[in-house]
Amino acid sequence: MSLNALVVDALMHAGPYKSQRLWTVENHEKYSTLAPPASGPVDLQTCNHDIFLLMCALNQQGMSQHGLCADAHGHGALKCTIDTLADRLATLSWRRHLHYVELGPEPVKTAHLLARIADSCASIRYTAIDINQTSEHAMRAAILPIVEGRGSFNYIAADYRTVTHADLCFDQDLTLITLLGFQEGNELAVSTGRLIRTLAGDNTYILSEMQVYEEGLQSAIHAFYANPNMLRFSRLIAFQQGFTPLGEHEITLVQLDILDERIHVAVTLQPVRGPHQQGYLLTNICLKYTAEQFRRVRALHCNCSVVGEWASGDGSVRYQLAKYLQQPPFGSDTP
């Protein structure tokens, strides 16, 4: 079953939504501009651009809001955590030819990281892979001034599940593949593992950002999805899918048992009026691993070894750097 199907099944069997009409929308339907837009009640190209801008605004707020995700003493704000991460990436890429590959690009955090990394590299090749082509102009404006003169800017309009290692293999010493913006939470672990194994090769590192679940951190999850940008996102998705939104979305945490793991999933449910009845459109479904689950996913599904972790002061956001481990040749006795 897909993640969407698992969540709907859980909601329909327990809790306040079990007697409600529920609709879901897959990620490619929310974000993709690759297929010609069908005629409908909204301009899908404009809608997808607005969705991209909302995500940019959310990241800008995260980088500029003083004390966001800090501990009770004001230490470990999100921006400070990202600064520490940037220093580690700069050390990793010191005097090396780096290929920075971003899946689902966004300009705010990425420009901040690249500005630090680019100064340490021998050269830097940046590649964005996005299903939403409206991101290209903003990414080019933010990233090209950083990499020009040191390398190149590249943009691939595609579902990143259709891209392979061969598409990314150039004359580089090091490849860094990034999954920022909690996007890993949108996929089951087996799907993330398949993606990484398809894209990764020699000297490949994976950088991922996860909003984690721990007892006592539920309020941070609820606060994130109550952000006005996220509320606006749900209304836009409702319009995009042909529904009329009714008020603000609701937020719930669902527990799923997947491969002997109990995993929490944050779900936003937008009250809507459909063609014939009212109900809820599930506008966002995002896995919230514990810190330990986040590590196990890399080893069990992605053939990676975690080499670095950075947590915000309050513990709610974690960045993980993992090195891809090449599979031994068939028949090899190498452990």
mmCIF file with all atom_site columns, N, CA, C and O in Angstrom, residues 116-165:
data_model
loop_
_atom_site.group_PDB
_atom_site.id
_atom_site.type_symbol
_atom_site.label_atom_id
_atom_site.label_alt_id
_atom_site.label_comp_id
_atom_site.label_asym_id
_atom_site.label_entity_id
_atom_site.label_seq_id
_atom_site.pdbx_PDB_ins_code
_atom_site.Cartn_x
_atom_site.Cartn_y
_atom_site.Cartn_z
_atom_site.occupancy
_atom_site.B_iso_or_equiv
_atom_site.pdbx_formal_charge
_atom_site.auth_seq_id
_atom_site.auth_comp_id
_atom_site.auth_asym_id
_atom_site.auth_atom_id
_atom_site.pdbx_PDB_model_num
ATOM 1   N N  . ARG A 1 116 ? 28.729 29.018 1.617   1.00 0.00 ? 116 ARG A N  1
ATOM 2   C CA . ARG A 1 116 ? 29.820 28.573 2.490   1.00 0.00 ? 116 ARG A CA 1
ATOM 3   C C  . ARG A 1 116 ? 30.642 27.470 1.828   1.00 0.00 ? 116 ARG A C  1
ATOM 4   O O  . ARG A 1 116 ? 31.868 27.475 1.884   1.00 0.00 ? 116 ARG A O  1
ATOM 5   N N  . ILE A 1 117 ? 29.967 26.535 1.181   1.00 0.00 ? 117 ILE A N  1
ATOM 6   C CA . ILE A 1 117 ? 30.657 25.391 0.592   1.00 0.00 ? 117 ILE A CA 1
ATOM 7   C C  . ILE A 1 117 ? 31.515 25.813 -0.592  1.00 0.00 ? 117 ILE A C  1
ATOM 8   O O  . ILE A 1 117 ? 32.640 25.336 -0.770  1.00 0.00 ? 117 ILE A O  1
ATOM 9   N N  . ALA A 1 118 ? 30.976 26.701 -1.439  1.00 0.00 ? 118 ALA A N  1
ATOM 10  C CA . ALA A 1 118 ? 31.643 27.045 -2.698  1.00 0.00 ? 118 ALA A CA 1
ATOM 11  C C  . ALA A 1 118 ? 33.042 27.598 -2.473  1.00 0.00 ? 118 ALA A C  1
ATOM 12  O O  . ALA A 1 118 ? 33.938 27.379 -3.295  1.00 0.00 ? 118 ALA A O  1
ATOM 13  N N  . ASP A 1 119 ? 33.245 28.310 -1.384  1.00 0.00 ? 119 ASP A N  1
ATOM 14  C CA . ASP A 1 119 ? 34.560 28.898 -1.109  1.00 0.00 ? 119 ASP A CA 1
ATOM 15  C C  . ASP A 1 119 ? 35.626 27.849 -0.817  1.00 0.00 ? 119 ASP A C  1
ATOM 16  O O  . ASP A 1 119 ? 36.824 28.128 -0.930  1.00 0.00 ? 119 ASP A O  1
ATOM 17  N N  . SER A 1 120 ? 35.207 26.656 -0.422  1.00 0.00 ? 120 SER A N  1
ATOM 18  C CA . SER A 1 120 ? 36.178 25.636 -0.054  1.00 0.00 ? 120 SER A CA 1
ATOM 19  C C  . SER A 1 120 ? 36.467 24.655 -1.187  1.00 0.00 ? 120 SER A C  1
ATOM 20  O O  . SER A 1 120 ? 37.454 23.918 -1.130  1.00 0.00 ? 120 SER A O  1
ATOM 21  N N  . CYS A 1 121 ? 35.625 24.625 -2.227  1.00 0.00 ? 121 CYS A N  1
ATOM 22  C CA . CYS A 1 121 ? 35.745 23.629 -3.285  1.00 0.00 ? 121 CYS A CA 1
ATOM 23  C C  . CYS A 1 121 ? 36.763 24.044 -4.338  1.00 0.00 ? 121 CYS A C  1
ATOM 24  O O  . CYS A 1 121 ? 36.962 25.236 -4.597  1.00 0.00 ? 121 CYS A O  1
ATOM 25  N N  . ALA A 1 122 ? 37.331 23.038 -4.997  1.00 0.00 ? 122 ALA A N  1
ATOM 26  C CA . ALA A 1 122 ? 38.132 23.312 -6.192  1.00 0.00 ? 122 ALA A CA 1
ATOM 27  C C  . ALA A 1 122 ? 37.215 23.752 -7.324  1.00 0.00 ? 122 ALA A C  1
ATOM 28  O O  . ALA A 1 122 ? 37.536 24.649 -8.110  1.00 0.00 ? 122 ALA A O  1
ATOM 29  N N  . SER A 1 123 ? 36.038 23.123 -7.409  1.00 0.00 ? 123 SER A N  1
ATOM 30  C CA . SER A 1 123 ? 34.997 23.530 -8.351  1.00 0.00 ? 123 SER A CA 1
ATOM 31  C C  . SER A 1 123 ? 33.680 22.993 -7.824  1.00 0.00 ? 123 SER A C  1
ATOM 32  O O  . SER A 1 123 ? 33.654 22.066 -6.999  1.00 0.00 ? 123 SER A O  1
ATOM 33  N N  . ILE A 1 124 ? 32.574 23.566 -8.288  1.00 0.00 ? 124 ILE A N  1
ATOM 34  C CA . ILE A 1 124 ? 31.267 23.120 -7.818  1.00 0.00 ? 124 ILE A CA 1
ATOM 35  C C  . ILE A 1 124 ? 30.281 23.104 -8.979  1.00 0.00 ? 124 ILE A C  1
ATOM 36  O O  . ILE A 1 124 ? 30.129 24.091 -9.703  1.00 0.00 ? 124 ILE A O  1
ATOM 37  N N  . ARG A 1 125 ? 29.680 21.960 -9.165  1.00 0.00 ? 125 ARG A N  1
ATOM 38  C CA . ARG A 1 125 ? 28.630 21.786 -10.163 1.00 0.00 ? 125 ARG A CA 1
ATOM 39  C C  . ARG A 1 125 ? 27.318 21.632 -9.390  1.00 0.00 ? 125 ARG A C  1
ATOM 40  O O  . ARG A 1 125 ? 27.190 20.728 -8.547  1.00 0.00 ? 125 ARG A O  1
ATOM 41  N N  . TYR A 1 126 ? 26.354 22.508 -9.659  1.00 0.00 ? 126 TYR A N  1
ATOM 42  C CA . TYR A 1 126 ? 25.061 22.447 -8.971  1.00 0.00 ? 126 TYR A CA 1
ATOM 43  C C  . TYR A 1 126 ? 24.013 21.932 -9.948  1.00 0.00 ? 126 TYR A C  1
ATOM 44  O O  . TYR A 1 126 ? 23.910 22.422 -11.086 1.00 0.00 ? 126 TYR A O  1
ATOM 45  N N  . THR A 1 127 ? 23.226 20.931 -9.517  1.00 0.00 ? 127 THR A N  1
ATOM 46  C CA . THR A 1 127 ? 22.131 20.412 -10.329 1.00 0.00 ? 127 THR A CA 1
ATOM 47  C C  . THR A 1 127 ? 20.865 20.368 -9.498  1.00 0.00 ? 127 THR A C  1
ATOM 48  O O  . THR A 1 127 ? 20.837 19.747 -8.426  1.00 0.00 ? 127 THR A O  1
ATOM 49  N N  . ALA A 1 128 ? 19.830 21.039 -9.981  1.00 0.00 ? 128 ALA A N  1
ATOM 50  C CA . ALA A 1 128 ? 18.506 20.971 -9.367  1.00 0.00 ? 128 ALA A CA 1
ATOM 51  C C  . ALA A 1 128 ? 17.644 20.006 -10.172 1.00 0.00 ? 128 ALA A C  1
ATOM 52  O O  . ALA A 1 128 ? 17.665 20.033 -11.411 1.00 0.00 ? 128 ALA A O  1
ATOM 53  N N  . ILE A 1 129 ? 16.901 19.161 -9.476  1.00 0.00 ? 129 ILE A N  1
ATOM 54  C CA . ILE A 1 129 ? 15.950 18.257 -10.135 1.00 0.00 ? 129 ILE A CA 1
ATOM 55  C C  . ILE A 1 129 ? 14.584 18.520 -9.521  1.00 0.00 ? 129 ILE A C  1
ATOM 56  O O  . ILE A 1 129 ? 14.391 18.348 -8.318  1.00 0.00 ? 129 ILE A O  1
ATOM 57  N N  . ASP A 1 130 ? 13.647 18.958 -10.358 1.00 0.00 ? 130 ASP A N  1
ATOM 58  C CA . ASP A 1 130 ? 12.347 19.357 -9.813  1.00 0.00 ? 130 ASP A CA 1
ATOM 59  C C  . ASP A 1 130 ? 11.225 18.980 -10.761 1.00 0.00 ? 130 ASP A C  1
ATOM 60  O O  . ASP A 1 130 ? 11.328 19.148 -11.981 1.00 0.00 ? 130 ASP A O  1
ATOM 61  N N  . ILE A 1 131 ? 10.142 18.509 -10.172 1.00 0.00 ? 131 ILE A N  1
ATOM 62  C CA . ILE A 1 131 ? 8.937  18.193 -10.916 1.00 0.00 ? 131 ILE A CA 1
ATOM 63  C C  . ILE A 1 131 ? 8.103  19.451 -11.188 1.00 0.00 ? 131 ILE A C  1
ATOM 64  O O  . ILE A 1 131 ? 7.254  19.483 -12.059 1.00 0.00 ? 131 ILE A O  1
ATOM 65  N N  . ASN A 1 132 ? 8.396  20.513 -10.416 1.00 0.00 ? 132 ASN A N  1
ATOM 66  C CA . ASN A 1 132 ? 7.696  21.792 -10.543 1.00 0.00 ? 132 ASN A CA 1
ATOM 67  C C  . ASN A 1 132 ? 8.630  22.784 -11.250 1.00 0.00 ? 132 ASN A C  1
ATOM 68  O O  . ASN A 1 132 ? 9.506  23.383 -10.631 1.00 0.00 ? 132 ASN A O  1
ATOM 69  N N  . GLN A 1 133 ? 8.440  22.955 -12.550 1.00 0.00 ? 133 GLN A N  1
ATOM 70  C CA . GLN A 1 133 ? 9.346  23.769 -13.355 1.00 0.00 ? 133 GLN A CA 1
ATOM 71  C C  . GLN A 1 133 ? 9.315  25.253 -13.001 1.00 0.00 ? 133 GLN A C  1
ATOM 72  O O  . GLN A 1 133 ? 10.203 26.000 -13.413 1.00 0.00 ? 133 GLN A O  1
ATOM 73  N N  . THR A 1 134 ? 8.323  25.680 -12.246 1.00 0.00 ? 134 THR A N  1
ATOM 74  C CA . THR A 1 134 ? 8.252  27.098 -11.890 1.00 0.00 ? 134 THR A CA 1
ATOM 75  C C  . THR A 1 134 ? 9.375  27.500 -10.947 1.00 0.00 ? 134 THR A C  1
ATOM 76  O O  . THR A 1 134 ? 9.591  28.693 -10.716 1.00 0.00 ? 134 THR A O  1
ATOM 77  N N  . SER A 1 135 ? 10.114 26.521 -10.401 1.00 0.00 ? 135 SER A N  1
ATOM 78  C CA . SER A 1 135 ? 11.209 26.845 -9.481  1.00 0.00 ? 135 SER A CA 1
ATOM 79  C C  . SER A 1 135 ? 12.467 27.306 -10.204 1.00 0.00 ? 135 SER A C  1
ATOM 80  O O  . SER A 1 135 ? 13.373 27.862 -9.569  1.00 0.00 ? 135 SER A O  1
ATOM 81  N N  . GLU A 1 136 ? 12.556 27.085 -11.515 1.00 0.00 ? 136 GLU A N  1
ATOM 82  C CA . GLU A 1 136 ? 13.835 27.303 -12.204 1.00 0.00 ? 136 GLU A CA 1
ATOM 83  C C  . GLU A 1 136 ? 14.317 28.748 -12.111 1.00 0.00 ? 136 GLU A C  1
ATOM 84  O O  . GLU A 1 136 ? 15.497 29.003 -11.821 1.00 0.00 ? 136 GLU A O  1
ATOM 85  N N  . HIS A 1 137 ? 13.452 29.713 -12.340 1.00 0.00 ? 137 HIS A N  1
ATOM 86  C CA . HIS A 1 137 ? 13.880 31.117 -12.356 1.00 0.00 ? 137 HIS A CA 1
ATOM 87  C C  . HIS A 1 137 ? 14.447 31.516 -10.990 1.00 0.00 ? 137 HIS A C  1
ATOM 88  O O  . HIS A 1 137 ? 15.524 32.127 -10.911 1.00 0.00 ? 137 HIS A O  1
ATOM 89  N N  . ALA A 1 138 ? 13.743 31.164 -9.909  1.00 0.00 ? 138 ALA A N  1
ATOM 90  C CA . ALA A 1 138 ? 14.198 31.532 -8.563  1.00 0.00 ? 138 ALA A CA 1
ATOM 91  C C  . ALA A 1 138 ? 15.501 30.833 -8.217  1.00 0.00 ? 138 ALA A C  1
ATOM 92  O O  . ALA A 1 138 ? 16.400 31.426 -7.610  1.00 0.00 ? 138 ALA A O  1
ATOM 93  N N  . MET A 1 139 ? 15.640 29.569 -8.614  1.00 0.00 ? 139 MET A N  1
ATOM 94  C CA . MET A 1 139 ? 16.874 28.842 -8.308  1.00 0.00 ? 139 MET A CA 1
ATOM 95  C C  . MET A 1 139 ? 18.045 29.414 -9.104  1.00 0.00 ? 139 MET A C  1
ATOM 96  O O  . MET A 1 139 ? 19.145 29.575 -8.572  1.00 0.00 ? 139 MET A O  1
ATOM 97  N N  . ARG A 1 140 ? 17.804 29.739 -10.340 1.00 0.00 ? 140 ARG A N  1
ATOM 98  C CA . ARG A 1 140 ? 18.880 30.313 -11.157 1.00 0.00 ? 140 ARG A CA 1
ATOM 99  C C  . ARG A 1 140 ? 19.328 31.659 -10.575 1.00 0.00 ? 140 ARG A C  1
ATOM 100 O O  . ARG A 1 140 ? 20.529 31.946 -10.504 1.00 0.00 ? 140 ARG A O  1
ATOM 101 N N  . ALA A 1 141 ? 18.371 32.483 -10.158 1.00 0.00 ? 141 ALA A N  1
ATOM 102 C CA . ALA A 1 141 ? 18.706 33.793 -9.603  1.00 0.00 ? 141 ALA A CA 1
ATOM 103 C C  . ALA A 1 141 ? 19.481 33.671 -8.298  1.00 0.00 ? 141 ALA A C  1
ATOM 104 O O  . ALA A 1 141 ? 20.383 34.471 -8.016  1.00 0.00 ? 141 ALA A O  1
ATOM 105 N N  . ALA A 1 142 ? 19.143 32.666 -7.479  1.00 0.00 ? 142 ALA A N  1
ATOM 106 C CA . ALA A 1 142 ? 19.784 32.523 -6.165  1.00 0.00 ? 142 ALA A CA 1
ATOM 107 C C  . ALA A 1 142 ? 21.131 31.821 -6.237  1.00 0.00 ? 142 ALA A C  1
ATOM 108 O O  . ALA A 1 142 ? 22.058 32.165 -5.500  1.00 0.00 ? 142 ALA A O  1
ATOM 109 N N  . ILE A 1 143 ? 21.254 30.837 -7.131  1.00 0.00 ? 143 ILE A N  1
ATOM 110 C CA . ILE A 1 143 ? 22.421 29.954 -7.105  1.00 0.00 ? 143 ILE A CA 1
ATOM 111 C C  . ILE A 1 143 ? 23.483 30.329 -8.131  1.00 0.00 ? 143 ILE A C  1
ATOM 112 O O  . ILE A 1 143 ? 24.689 30.205 -7.859  1.00 0.00 ? 143 ILE A O  1
ATOM 113 N N  . LEU A 1 144 ? 23.080 30.798 -9.290  1.00 0.00 ? 144 LEU A N  1
ATOM 114 C CA . LEU A 1 144 ? 24.061 31.081 -10.343 1.00 0.00 ? 144 LEU A CA 1
ATOM 115 C C  . LEU A 1 144 ? 25.140 32.064 -9.900  1.00 0.00 ? 144 LEU A C  1
ATOM 116 O O  . LEU A 1 144 ? 26.333 31.843 -10.175 1.00 0.00 ? 144 LEU A O  1
ATOM 117 N N  . PRO A 1 145 ? 24.805 33.150 -9.177  1.00 0.00 ? 145 PRO A N  1
ATOM 118 C CA . PRO A 1 145 ? 25.879 34.059 -8.732  1.00 0.00 ? 145 PRO A CA 1
ATOM 119 C C  . PRO A 1 145 ? 26.900 33.401 -7.801  1.00 0.00 ? 145 PRO A C  1
ATOM 120 O O  . PRO A 1 145 ? 28.049 33.838 -7.735  1.00 0.00 ? 145 PRO A O  1
ATOM 121 N N  . ILE A 1 146 ? 26.499 32.338 -7.115  1.00 0.00 ? 146 ILE A N  1
ATOM 122 C CA . ILE A 1 146 ? 27.410 31.650 -6.195  1.00 0.00 ? 146 ILE A CA 1
ATOM 123 C C  . ILE A 1 146 ? 28.343 30.720 -6.950  1.00 0.00 ? 146 ILE A C  1
ATOM 124 O O  . ILE A 1 146 ? 29.545 30.638 -6.650  1.00 0.00 ? 146 ILE A O  1
ATOM 125 N N  . VAL A 1 147 ? 27.816 29.998 -7.933  1.00 0.00 ? 147 VAL A N  1
ATOM 126 C CA . VAL A 1 147 ? 28.619 28.961 -8.590  1.00 0.00 ? 147 VAL A CA 1
ATOM 127 C C  . VAL A 1 147 ? 29.308 29.438 -9.865  1.00 0.00 ? 147 VAL A C  1
ATOM 128 O O  . VAL A 1 147 ? 30.272 28.801 -10.314 1.00 0.00 ? 147 VAL A O  1
ATOM 129 N N  . GLU A 1 148 ? 28.818 30.530 -10.479 1.00 0.00 ? 148 GLU A N  1
ATOM 130 C CA . GLU A 1 148 ? 29.450 30.949 -11.733 1.00 0.00 ? 148 GLU A CA 1
ATOM 131 C C  . GLU A 1 148 ? 30.895 31.370 -11.453 1.00 0.00 ? 148 GLU A C  1
ATOM 132 O O  . GLU A 1 148 ? 31.219 31.977 -10.448 1.00 0.00 ? 148 GLU A O  1
ATOM 133 N N  . GLY A 1 149 ? 31.762 30.998 -12.357 1.00 0.00 ? 149 GLY A N  1
ATOM 134 C CA . GLY A 1 149 ? 33.174 31.246 -12.153 1.00 0.00 ? 149 GLY A CA 1
ATOM 135 C C  . GLY A 1 149 ? 33.866 30.115 -11.420 1.00 0.00 ? 149 GLY A C  1
ATOM 136 O O  . GLY A 1 149 ? 35.082 29.961 -11.496 1.00 0.00 ? 149 GLY A O  1
ATOM 137 N N  . ARG A 1 150 ? 33.056 29.301 -10.667 1.00 0.00 ? 150 ARG A N  1
ATOM 138 C CA . ARG A 1 150 ? 33.632 28.163 -9.948  1.00 0.00 ? 150 ARG A CA 1
ATOM 139 C C  . ARG A 1 150 ? 33.132 26.836 -10.527 1.00 0.00 ? 150 ARG A C  1
ATOM 140 O O  . ARG A 1 150 ? 33.602 25.780 -10.138 1.00 0.00 ? 150 ARG A O  1
ATOM 141 N N  . GLY A 1 151 ? 32.121 26.913 -11.402 1.00 0.00 ? 151 GLY A N  1
ATOM 142 C CA . GLY A 1 151 ? 31.549 25.674 -11.913 1.00 0.00 ? 151 GLY A CA 1
ATOM 143 C C  . GLY A 1 151 ? 30.365 25.944 -12.803 1.00 0.00 ? 151 GLY A C  1
ATOM 144 O O  . GLY A 1 151 ? 30.432 26.764 -13.710 1.00 0.00 ? 151 GLY A O  1
ATOM 145 N N  . SER A 1 152 ? 29.226 25.297 -12.491 1.00 0.00 ? 152 SER A N  1
ATOM 146 C CA . SER A 1 152 ? 28.077 25.417 -13.389 1.00 0.00 ? 152 SER A CA 1
ATOM 147 C C  . SER A 1 152 ? 26.770 25.269 -12.633 1.00 0.00 ? 152 SER A C  1
ATOM 148 O O  . SER A 1 152 ? 26.708 24.675 -11.560 1.00 0.00 ? 152 SER A O  1
ATOM 149 N N  . PHE A 1 153 ? 25.718 25.816 -13.248 1.00 0.00 ? 153 PHE A N  1
ATOM 150 C CA . PHE A 1 153 ? 24.350 25.674 -12.749 1.00 0.00 ? 153 PHE A CA 1
ATOM 151 C C  . PHE A 1 153 ? 23.583 24.828 -13.763 1.00 0.00 ? 153 PHE A C  1
ATOM 152 O O  . PHE A 1 153 ? 23.614 25.100 -14.965 1.00 0.00 ? 153 PHE A O  1
ATOM 153 N N  . ASN A 1 154 ? 22.872 23.813 -13.264 1.00 0.00 ? 154 ASN A N  1
ATOM 154 C CA . ASN A 1 154 ? 22.110 22.928 -14.141 1.00 0.00 ? 154 ASN A CA 1
ATOM 155 C C  . ASN A 1 154 ? 20.729 22.697 -13.541 1.00 0.00 ? 154 ASN A C  1
ATOM 156 O O  . ASN A 1 154 ? 20.580 22.607 -12.325 1.00 0.00 ? 154 ASN A O  1
ATOM 157 N N  . TYR A 1 155 ? 19.736 22.591 -14.414 1.00 0.00 ? 155 TYR A N  1
ATOM 158 C CA . TYR A 1 155 ? 18.363 22.393 -13.961 1.00 0.00 ? 155 TYR A CA 1
ATOM 159 C C  . TYR A 1 155 ? 17.740 21.280 -14.793 1.00 0.00 ? 155 TYR A C  1
ATOM 160 O O  . TYR A 1 155 ? 17.758 21.338 -16.031 1.00 0.00 ? 155 TYR A O  1
ATOM 161 N N  . ILE A 1 156 ? 17.230 20.269 -14.109 1.00 0.00 ? 156 ILE A N  1
ATOM 162 C CA . ILE A 1 156 ? 16.574 19.145 -14.783 1.00 0.00 ? 156 ILE A CA 1
ATOM 163 C C  . ILE A 1 156 ? 15.105 19.143 -14.370 1.00 0.00 ? 156 ILE A C  1
ATOM 164 O O  . ILE A 1 156 ? 14.790 18.960 -13.189 1.00 0.00 ? 156 ILE A O  1
ATOM 165 N N  . ALA A 1 157 ? 14.219 19.363 -15.334 1.00 0.00 ? 157 ALA A N  1
ATOM 166 C CA . ALA A 1 157 ? 12.780 19.292 -15.068 1.00 0.00 ? 157 ALA A CA 1
ATOM 167 C C  . ALA A 1 157 ? 12.349 17.839 -15.233 1.00 0.00 ? 157 ALA A C  1
ATOM 168 O O  . ALA A 1 157 ? 12.191 17.347 -16.360 1.00 0.00 ? 157 ALA A O  1
ATOM 169 N N  . ALA A 1 158 ? 12.201 17.144 -14.113 1.00 0.00 ? 158 ALA A N  1
ATOM 170 C CA . ALA A 1 158 ? 11.866 15.717 -14.147 1.00 0.00 ? 158 ALA A CA 1
ATOM 171 C C  . ALA A 1 158 ? 11.442 15.265 -12.766 1.00 0.00 ? 158 ALA A C  1
ATOM 172 O O  . ALA A 1 158 ? 11.771 15.897 -11.758 1.00 0.00 ? 158 ALA A O  1
ATOM 173 N N  . ASP A 1 159 ? 10.703 14.172 -12.725 1.00 0.00 ? 159 ASP A N  1
ATOM 174 C CA . ASP A 1 159 ? 10.463 13.477 -11.471 1.00 0.00 ? 159 ASP A CA 1
ATOM 175 C C  . ASP A 1 159 ? 11.780 12.814 -11.095 1.00 0.00 ? 159 ASP A C  1
ATOM 176 O O  . ASP A 1 159 ? 12.327 12.016 -11.860 1.00 0.00 ? 159 ASP A O  1
ATOM 177 N N  . TYR A 1 160 ? 12.325 13.133 -9.926  1.00 0.00 ? 160 TYR A N  1
ATOM 178 C CA . TYR A 1 160 ? 13.666 12.630 -9.613  1.00 0.00 ? 160 TYR A CA 1
ATOM 179 C C  . TYR A 1 160 ? 13.717 11.109 -9.500  1.00 0.00 ? 160 TYR A C  1
ATOM 180 O O  . TYR A 1 160 ? 14.778 10.513 -9.546  1.00 0.00 ? 160 TYR A O  1
ATOM 181 N N  . ARG A 1 161 ? 12.564 10.454 -9.421  1.00 0.00 ? 161 ARG A N  1
ATOM 182 C CA . ARG A 1 161 ? 12.551 8.991  -9.420  1.00 0.00 ? 161 ARG A CA 1
ATOM 183 C C  . ARG A 1 161 ? 12.903 8.418  -10.782 1.00 0.00 ? 161 ARG A C  1
ATOM 184 O O  . ARG A 1 161 ? 13.189 7.226  -10.909 1.00 0.00 ? 161 ARG A O  1
ATOM 185 N N  . THR A 1 162 ? 12.859 9.259  -11.832 1.00 0.00 ? 162 THR A N  1
ATOM 186 C CA . THR A 1 162 ? 13.196 8.794  -13.180 1.00 0.00 ? 162 THR A CA 1
ATOM 187 C C  . THR A 1 162 ? 14.646 9.094  -13.549 1.00 0.00 ? 162 THR A C  1
ATOM 188 O O  . THR A 1 162 ? 15.099 8.726  -14.632 1.00 0.00 ? 162 THR A O  1
ATOM 189 N N  . VAL A 1 163 ? 15.382 9.780  -12.673 1.00 0.00 ? 163 VAL A N  1
ATOM 190 C CA . VAL A 1 163 ? 16.779 10.130 -12.920 1.00 0.00 ? 163 VAL A CA 1
ATOM 191 C C  . VAL A 1 163 ? 17.661 9.025  -12.339 1.00 0.00 ? 163 VAL A C  1
ATOM 192 O O  . VAL A 1 163 ? 17.322 8.402  -11.330 1.00 0.00 ? 163 VAL A O  1
ATOM 193 N N  . THR A 1 164 ? 18.799 8.769  -12.971 1.00 0.00 ? 164 THR A N  1
ATOM 194 C CA . THR A 1 164 ? 19.696 7.716  -12.511 1.00 0.00 ? 164 THR A CA 1
ATOM 195 C C  . THR A 1 164 ? 21.090 8.281  -12.240 1.00 0.00 ? 164 THR A C  1
ATOM 196 O O  . THR A 1 164 ? 21.388 9.429  -12.582 1.00 0.00 ? 164 THR A O  1
ATOM 197 N N  . HIS A 1 165 ? 21.932 7.440  -11.659 1.00 0.00 ? 165 HIS A N  1
ATOM 198 C CA . HIS A 1 165 ? 23.310 7.836  -11.381 1.00 0.00 ? 165 HIS A CA 1
ATOM 199 C C  . HIS A 1 165 ? 24.032 8.266  -12.658 1.00 0.00 ? 165 HIS A C  1
ATOM 200 O O  . HIS A 1 165 ? 24.833 9.207  -12.637 1.00 0.00 ? 165 HIS A O  1
#
